[in-house]
XYZ file of C-alpha atoms in Angstrom:
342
model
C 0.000 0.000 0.000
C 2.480 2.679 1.154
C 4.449 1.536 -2.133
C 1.617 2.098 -3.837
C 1.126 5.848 -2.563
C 4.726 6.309 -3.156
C 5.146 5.417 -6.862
C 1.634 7.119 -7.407
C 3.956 10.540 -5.935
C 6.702 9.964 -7.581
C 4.081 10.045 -10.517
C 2.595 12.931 -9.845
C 6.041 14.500 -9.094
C 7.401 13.499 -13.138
C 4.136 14.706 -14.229
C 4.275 18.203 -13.033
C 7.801 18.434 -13.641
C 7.152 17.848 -17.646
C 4.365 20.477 -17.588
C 6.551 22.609 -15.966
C 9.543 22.154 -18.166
C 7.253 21.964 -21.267
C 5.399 25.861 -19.613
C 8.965 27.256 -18.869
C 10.677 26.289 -22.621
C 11.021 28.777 -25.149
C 7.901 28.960 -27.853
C 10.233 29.256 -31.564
C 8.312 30.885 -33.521
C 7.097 30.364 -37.450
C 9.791 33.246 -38.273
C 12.628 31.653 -36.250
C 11.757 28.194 -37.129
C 12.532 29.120 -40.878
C 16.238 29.041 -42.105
C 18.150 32.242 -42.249
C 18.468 32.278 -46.195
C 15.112 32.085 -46.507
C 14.704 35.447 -44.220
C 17.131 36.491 -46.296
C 15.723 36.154 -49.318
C 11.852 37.433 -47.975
C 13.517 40.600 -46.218
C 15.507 41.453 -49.895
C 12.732 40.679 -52.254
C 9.670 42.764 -50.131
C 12.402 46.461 -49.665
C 13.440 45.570 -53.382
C 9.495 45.521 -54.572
C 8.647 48.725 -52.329
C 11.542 50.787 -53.165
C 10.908 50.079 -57.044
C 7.486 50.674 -57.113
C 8.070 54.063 -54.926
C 10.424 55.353 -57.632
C 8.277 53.699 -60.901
C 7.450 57.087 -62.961
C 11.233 58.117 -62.371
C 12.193 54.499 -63.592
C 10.133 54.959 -66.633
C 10.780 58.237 -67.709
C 14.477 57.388 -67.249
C 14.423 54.291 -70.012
C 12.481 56.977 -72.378
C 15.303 59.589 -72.308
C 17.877 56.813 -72.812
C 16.241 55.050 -75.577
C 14.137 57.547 -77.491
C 14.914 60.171 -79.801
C 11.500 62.189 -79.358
C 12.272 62.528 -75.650
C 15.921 63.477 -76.661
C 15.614 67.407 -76.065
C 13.221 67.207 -73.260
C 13.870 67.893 -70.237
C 12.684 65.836 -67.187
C 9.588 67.822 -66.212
C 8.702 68.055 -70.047
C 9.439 64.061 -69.972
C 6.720 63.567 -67.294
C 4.420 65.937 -68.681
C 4.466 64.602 -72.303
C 3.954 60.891 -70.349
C 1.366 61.782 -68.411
C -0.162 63.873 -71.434
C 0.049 61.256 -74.313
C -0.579 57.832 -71.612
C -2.369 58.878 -68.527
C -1.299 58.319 -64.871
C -0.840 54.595 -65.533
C 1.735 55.648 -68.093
C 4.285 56.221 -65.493
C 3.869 52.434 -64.617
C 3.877 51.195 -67.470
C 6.210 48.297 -67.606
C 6.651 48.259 -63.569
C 4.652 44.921 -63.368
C 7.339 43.434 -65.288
C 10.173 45.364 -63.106
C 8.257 44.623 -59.932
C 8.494 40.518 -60.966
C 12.290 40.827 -61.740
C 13.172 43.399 -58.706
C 11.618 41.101 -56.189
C 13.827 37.854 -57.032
C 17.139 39.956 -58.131
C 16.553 42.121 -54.582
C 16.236 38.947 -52.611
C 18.986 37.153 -54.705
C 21.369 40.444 -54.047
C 21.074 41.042 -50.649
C 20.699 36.936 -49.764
C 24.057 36.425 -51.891
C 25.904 39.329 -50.074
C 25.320 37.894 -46.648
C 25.944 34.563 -47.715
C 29.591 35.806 -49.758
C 30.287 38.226 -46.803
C 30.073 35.209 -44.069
C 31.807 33.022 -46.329
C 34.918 35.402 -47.002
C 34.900 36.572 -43.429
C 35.190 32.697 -42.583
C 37.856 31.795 -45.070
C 39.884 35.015 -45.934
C 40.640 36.428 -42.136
C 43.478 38.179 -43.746
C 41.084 40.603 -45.143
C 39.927 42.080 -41.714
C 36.166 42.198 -41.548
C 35.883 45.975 -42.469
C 34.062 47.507 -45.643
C 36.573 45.931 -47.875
C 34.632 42.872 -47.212
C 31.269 44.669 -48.284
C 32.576 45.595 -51.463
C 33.429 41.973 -52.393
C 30.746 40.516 -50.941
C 28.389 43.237 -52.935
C 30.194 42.711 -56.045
C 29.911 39.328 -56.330
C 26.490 39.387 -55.264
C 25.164 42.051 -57.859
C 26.411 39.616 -60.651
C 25.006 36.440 -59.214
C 21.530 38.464 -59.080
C 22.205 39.449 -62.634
C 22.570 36.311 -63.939
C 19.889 34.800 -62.613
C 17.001 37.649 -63.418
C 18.125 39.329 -66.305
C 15.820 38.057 -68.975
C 13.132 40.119 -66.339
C 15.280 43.057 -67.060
C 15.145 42.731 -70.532
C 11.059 42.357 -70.682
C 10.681 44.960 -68.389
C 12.662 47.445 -70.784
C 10.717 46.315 -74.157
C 8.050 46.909 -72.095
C 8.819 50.313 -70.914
C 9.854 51.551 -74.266
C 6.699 50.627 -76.170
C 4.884 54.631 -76.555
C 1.051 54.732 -76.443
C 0.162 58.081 -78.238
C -3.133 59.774 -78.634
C -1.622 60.739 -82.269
C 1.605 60.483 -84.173
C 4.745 60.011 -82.619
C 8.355 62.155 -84.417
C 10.923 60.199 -84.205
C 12.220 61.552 -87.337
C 9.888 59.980 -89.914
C 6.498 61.779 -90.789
C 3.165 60.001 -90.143
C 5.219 56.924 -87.916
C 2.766 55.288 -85.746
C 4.569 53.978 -82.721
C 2.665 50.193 -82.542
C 2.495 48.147 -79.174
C 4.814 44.821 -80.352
C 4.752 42.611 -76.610
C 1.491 42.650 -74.668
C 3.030 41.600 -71.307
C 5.985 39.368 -69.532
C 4.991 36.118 -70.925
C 4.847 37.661 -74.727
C 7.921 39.174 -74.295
C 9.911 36.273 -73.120
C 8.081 33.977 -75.229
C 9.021 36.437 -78.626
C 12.680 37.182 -77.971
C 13.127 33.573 -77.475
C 11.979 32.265 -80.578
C 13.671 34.847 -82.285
C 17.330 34.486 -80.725
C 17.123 31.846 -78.503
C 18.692 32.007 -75.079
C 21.332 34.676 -76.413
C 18.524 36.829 -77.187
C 17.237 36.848 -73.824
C 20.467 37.817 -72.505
C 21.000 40.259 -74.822
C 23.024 43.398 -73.368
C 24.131 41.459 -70.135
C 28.010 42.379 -70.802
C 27.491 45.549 -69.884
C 24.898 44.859 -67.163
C 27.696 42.783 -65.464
C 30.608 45.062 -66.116
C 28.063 48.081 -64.724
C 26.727 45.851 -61.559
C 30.116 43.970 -60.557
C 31.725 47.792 -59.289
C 28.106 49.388 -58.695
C 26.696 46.778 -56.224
C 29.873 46.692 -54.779
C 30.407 50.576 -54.065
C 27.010 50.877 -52.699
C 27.413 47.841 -50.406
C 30.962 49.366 -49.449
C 29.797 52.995 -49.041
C 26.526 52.276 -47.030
C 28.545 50.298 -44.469
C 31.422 52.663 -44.225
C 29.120 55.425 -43.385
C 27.344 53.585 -41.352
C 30.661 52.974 -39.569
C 31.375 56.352 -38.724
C 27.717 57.060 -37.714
C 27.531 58.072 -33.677
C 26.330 55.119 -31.528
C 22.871 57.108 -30.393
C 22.006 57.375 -34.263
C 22.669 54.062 -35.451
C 18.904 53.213 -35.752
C 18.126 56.202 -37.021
C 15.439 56.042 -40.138
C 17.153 59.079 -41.536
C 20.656 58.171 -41.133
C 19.872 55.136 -42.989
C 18.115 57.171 -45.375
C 20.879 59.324 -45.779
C 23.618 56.747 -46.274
C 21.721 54.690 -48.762
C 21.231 57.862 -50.882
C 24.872 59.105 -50.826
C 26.048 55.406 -51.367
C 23.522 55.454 -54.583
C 24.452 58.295 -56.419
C 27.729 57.395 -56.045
C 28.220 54.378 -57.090
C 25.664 55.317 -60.281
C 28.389 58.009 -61.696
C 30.434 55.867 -62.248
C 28.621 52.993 -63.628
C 25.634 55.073 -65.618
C 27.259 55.349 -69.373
C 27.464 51.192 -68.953
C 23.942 51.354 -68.117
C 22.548 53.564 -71.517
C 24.480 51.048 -73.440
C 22.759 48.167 -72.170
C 19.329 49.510 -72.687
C 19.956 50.679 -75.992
C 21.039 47.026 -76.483
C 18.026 45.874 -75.214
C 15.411 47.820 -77.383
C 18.112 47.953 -81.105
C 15.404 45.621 -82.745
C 12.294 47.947 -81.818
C 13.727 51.520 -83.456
C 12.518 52.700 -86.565
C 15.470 51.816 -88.397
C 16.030 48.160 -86.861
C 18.465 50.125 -85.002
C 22.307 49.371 -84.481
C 23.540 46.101 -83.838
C 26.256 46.578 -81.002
C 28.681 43.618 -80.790
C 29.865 44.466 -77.477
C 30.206 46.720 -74.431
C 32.903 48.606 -75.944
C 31.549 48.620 -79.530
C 28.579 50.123 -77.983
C 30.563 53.215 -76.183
C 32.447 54.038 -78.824
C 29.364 53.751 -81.359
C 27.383 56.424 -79.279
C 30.154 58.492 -78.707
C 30.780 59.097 -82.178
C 27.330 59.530 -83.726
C 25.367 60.577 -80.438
C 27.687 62.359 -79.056
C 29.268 61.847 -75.340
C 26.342 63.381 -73.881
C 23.655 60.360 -74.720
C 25.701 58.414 -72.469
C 24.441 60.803 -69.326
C 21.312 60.624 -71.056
C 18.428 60.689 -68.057
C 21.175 60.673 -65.567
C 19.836 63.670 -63.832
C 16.737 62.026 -63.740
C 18.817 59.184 -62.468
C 20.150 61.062 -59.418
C 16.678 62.008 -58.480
C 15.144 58.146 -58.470
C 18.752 56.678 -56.530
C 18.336 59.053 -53.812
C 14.990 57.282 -52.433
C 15.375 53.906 -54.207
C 18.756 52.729 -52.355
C 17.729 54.789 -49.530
C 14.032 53.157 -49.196
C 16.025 49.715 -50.250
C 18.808 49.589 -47.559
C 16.338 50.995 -44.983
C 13.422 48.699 -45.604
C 15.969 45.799 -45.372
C 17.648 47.010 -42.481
C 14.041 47.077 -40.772
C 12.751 43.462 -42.162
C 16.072 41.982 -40.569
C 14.956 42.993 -37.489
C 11.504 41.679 -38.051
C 12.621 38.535 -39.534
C 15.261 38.305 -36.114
C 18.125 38.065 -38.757
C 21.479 38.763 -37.006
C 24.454 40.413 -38.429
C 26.644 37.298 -39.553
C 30.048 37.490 -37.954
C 32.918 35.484 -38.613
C 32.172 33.289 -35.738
C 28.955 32.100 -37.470
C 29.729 29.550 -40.310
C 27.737 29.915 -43.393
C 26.725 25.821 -43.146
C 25.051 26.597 -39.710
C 22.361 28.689 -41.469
């Protein structure tokens, strides 16, 4: 009997200390349950899609001045006005579905890839130090993984964006052209530009892209941290500091990268001018082409245009990632933290 009553305690004893330990153990949440690439890739794909979509007139008006010659002699304000004019408020969207569908993977490819390259070169190359030198790698090689992987997105989204609705004729240096609609969305693009050059034409113009994104990604990955670096403790969170260092990182690292970027969109859009356009055979080909007949100029063509988008698109990108790490509970990755742990 008393044995009895004793293993019926001891019982009792186990069972509360299970509920206990199962009350007093840590709840993991859905977020921290998932792996880190994955919050990663979420936090870099939703600031990629906001900041794009904030800056989607600038973005469109931008491809106009580079690519057409009725928008040659306007000026950014006339741009938007003839837009806006000629295609309605939806005209200054036009083609952002398709940049919204590439931005979102590339964005979550870009900044996935640079944490992943970043904790694998701080792991492996200790020589390097772990200071902005490693963001500027890291950034680099990210920007042309991204690249690689979306770029037929960047291509559609450009076709897109060049196509001209008018509400009459069109100059573009022939009387009575009518500017016709040639891809009706993503899917027609892709599907066109395949069957007419294969895989090569969907990568069409991606020398440049990659000799434009490899230093580009990598300055703004460099500057954004360096200034970040010399930021006072008390403003580190700060929405505006962030702000601020995105946009100076941005229009930096555009200067020097921009003339690559005209030559890849005229690349992108040579079969869809009236004249079938000029067939560049490569990156330099393509420089030297519009330097000679276009003058140096067209190769800062919309790049004042260009300043005013960066400012709030890698501003509105590095702070909306910075704030969906912290809501995702992603931690800086340090060198102590191996990239297989992840």
């Amino acid at each position: 009997m008393g044995s009895s009553a004793q293993r019926s305690s001891t019982l009792t004893t186990n069972m509360a200390d299970l509920v206990d330990a199962s009350a007093n153990r840590p709840q993991v949440s859905l977020i921290d349950s998932m792996p880190v690439y994955a919050r990663e890739l979420i936090a870099g794909g939703a600031a990629g899609g906001f900041a794009k979509t904030a800056i989607a007139p600038l973005e469109r008006t931008k491809i106009l001045l580079q690519t057409r010659a009725e928008f040659r002699s306007l000026s950014v304000g006339q741009s938007l006005n003839k837009v806006l004019k000629n295609e309605g408020f939806l005209g200054f969207y036009k083609g952002n579905g398709a940049s919204v569908v590439r931005i979102v993977p590339y964005a979550a490819l870009h900044y996935m890839a640079y944490e992943r390259y970043r904790c694998w070169i701080l792991n492996n190359y200790s020589a390097l130090g772990s200071g902005p030198l490693i963001d500027l790698l890291a950034g680099s090689a990210a920007g042309g993984t991204a690249v690689l992987c979306t770029y037929p997105l960047d291509l559609a989204r450009t076709k897109l964006a060049y196509q001209v609705n008018t509400r009459g004729k069109i100059n573009c240096g022939m009387k009575g052209v009518q500017t016709q609609i040639s891809y009706k969305g993503i899917g027609d693009v892709l599907s066109t530009v395949y069957k007419e050059g294969g895989l090569r034409g969907l990568y069409r113009g991606v020398g440049p892209t990659l000799t434009g994104i490899l230093p580009y990604a990598g300055l703004k990955f460099y500057i954004y941290e360096k200034l970040k670096s010399h930021v006072p403790e008390e403003y580190e969170k700060s929405i505006g500091m962030r702000l601020s260092c995105g946009a100076l990182a941005g229009l930096v690292g555009q200067t020097f990268t921009y003339p690559l970027d005209v030559v890849r969109r005229q690349m992108q859009v040579e079969n869809l001018q009236p004249s079938g356009g000029v067939r560049y055979k490569n990156t330099m080909h393509g420089l030297k082409y519009i330097i000679r007949n276009q003058g140096w100029q067209k190769l800062f063509a919309g790049l004042s245009i260009n300043y005013i988008k960066i400012v709030p698109s890698v501003a509105i990108g590095f702070t909306a990632y910075d704030a969906m790490k912290v809501w995702l509970h992603i931690t800086p990755q340090q060198k102590s933290q191996r990239i297989t742990a992840a």
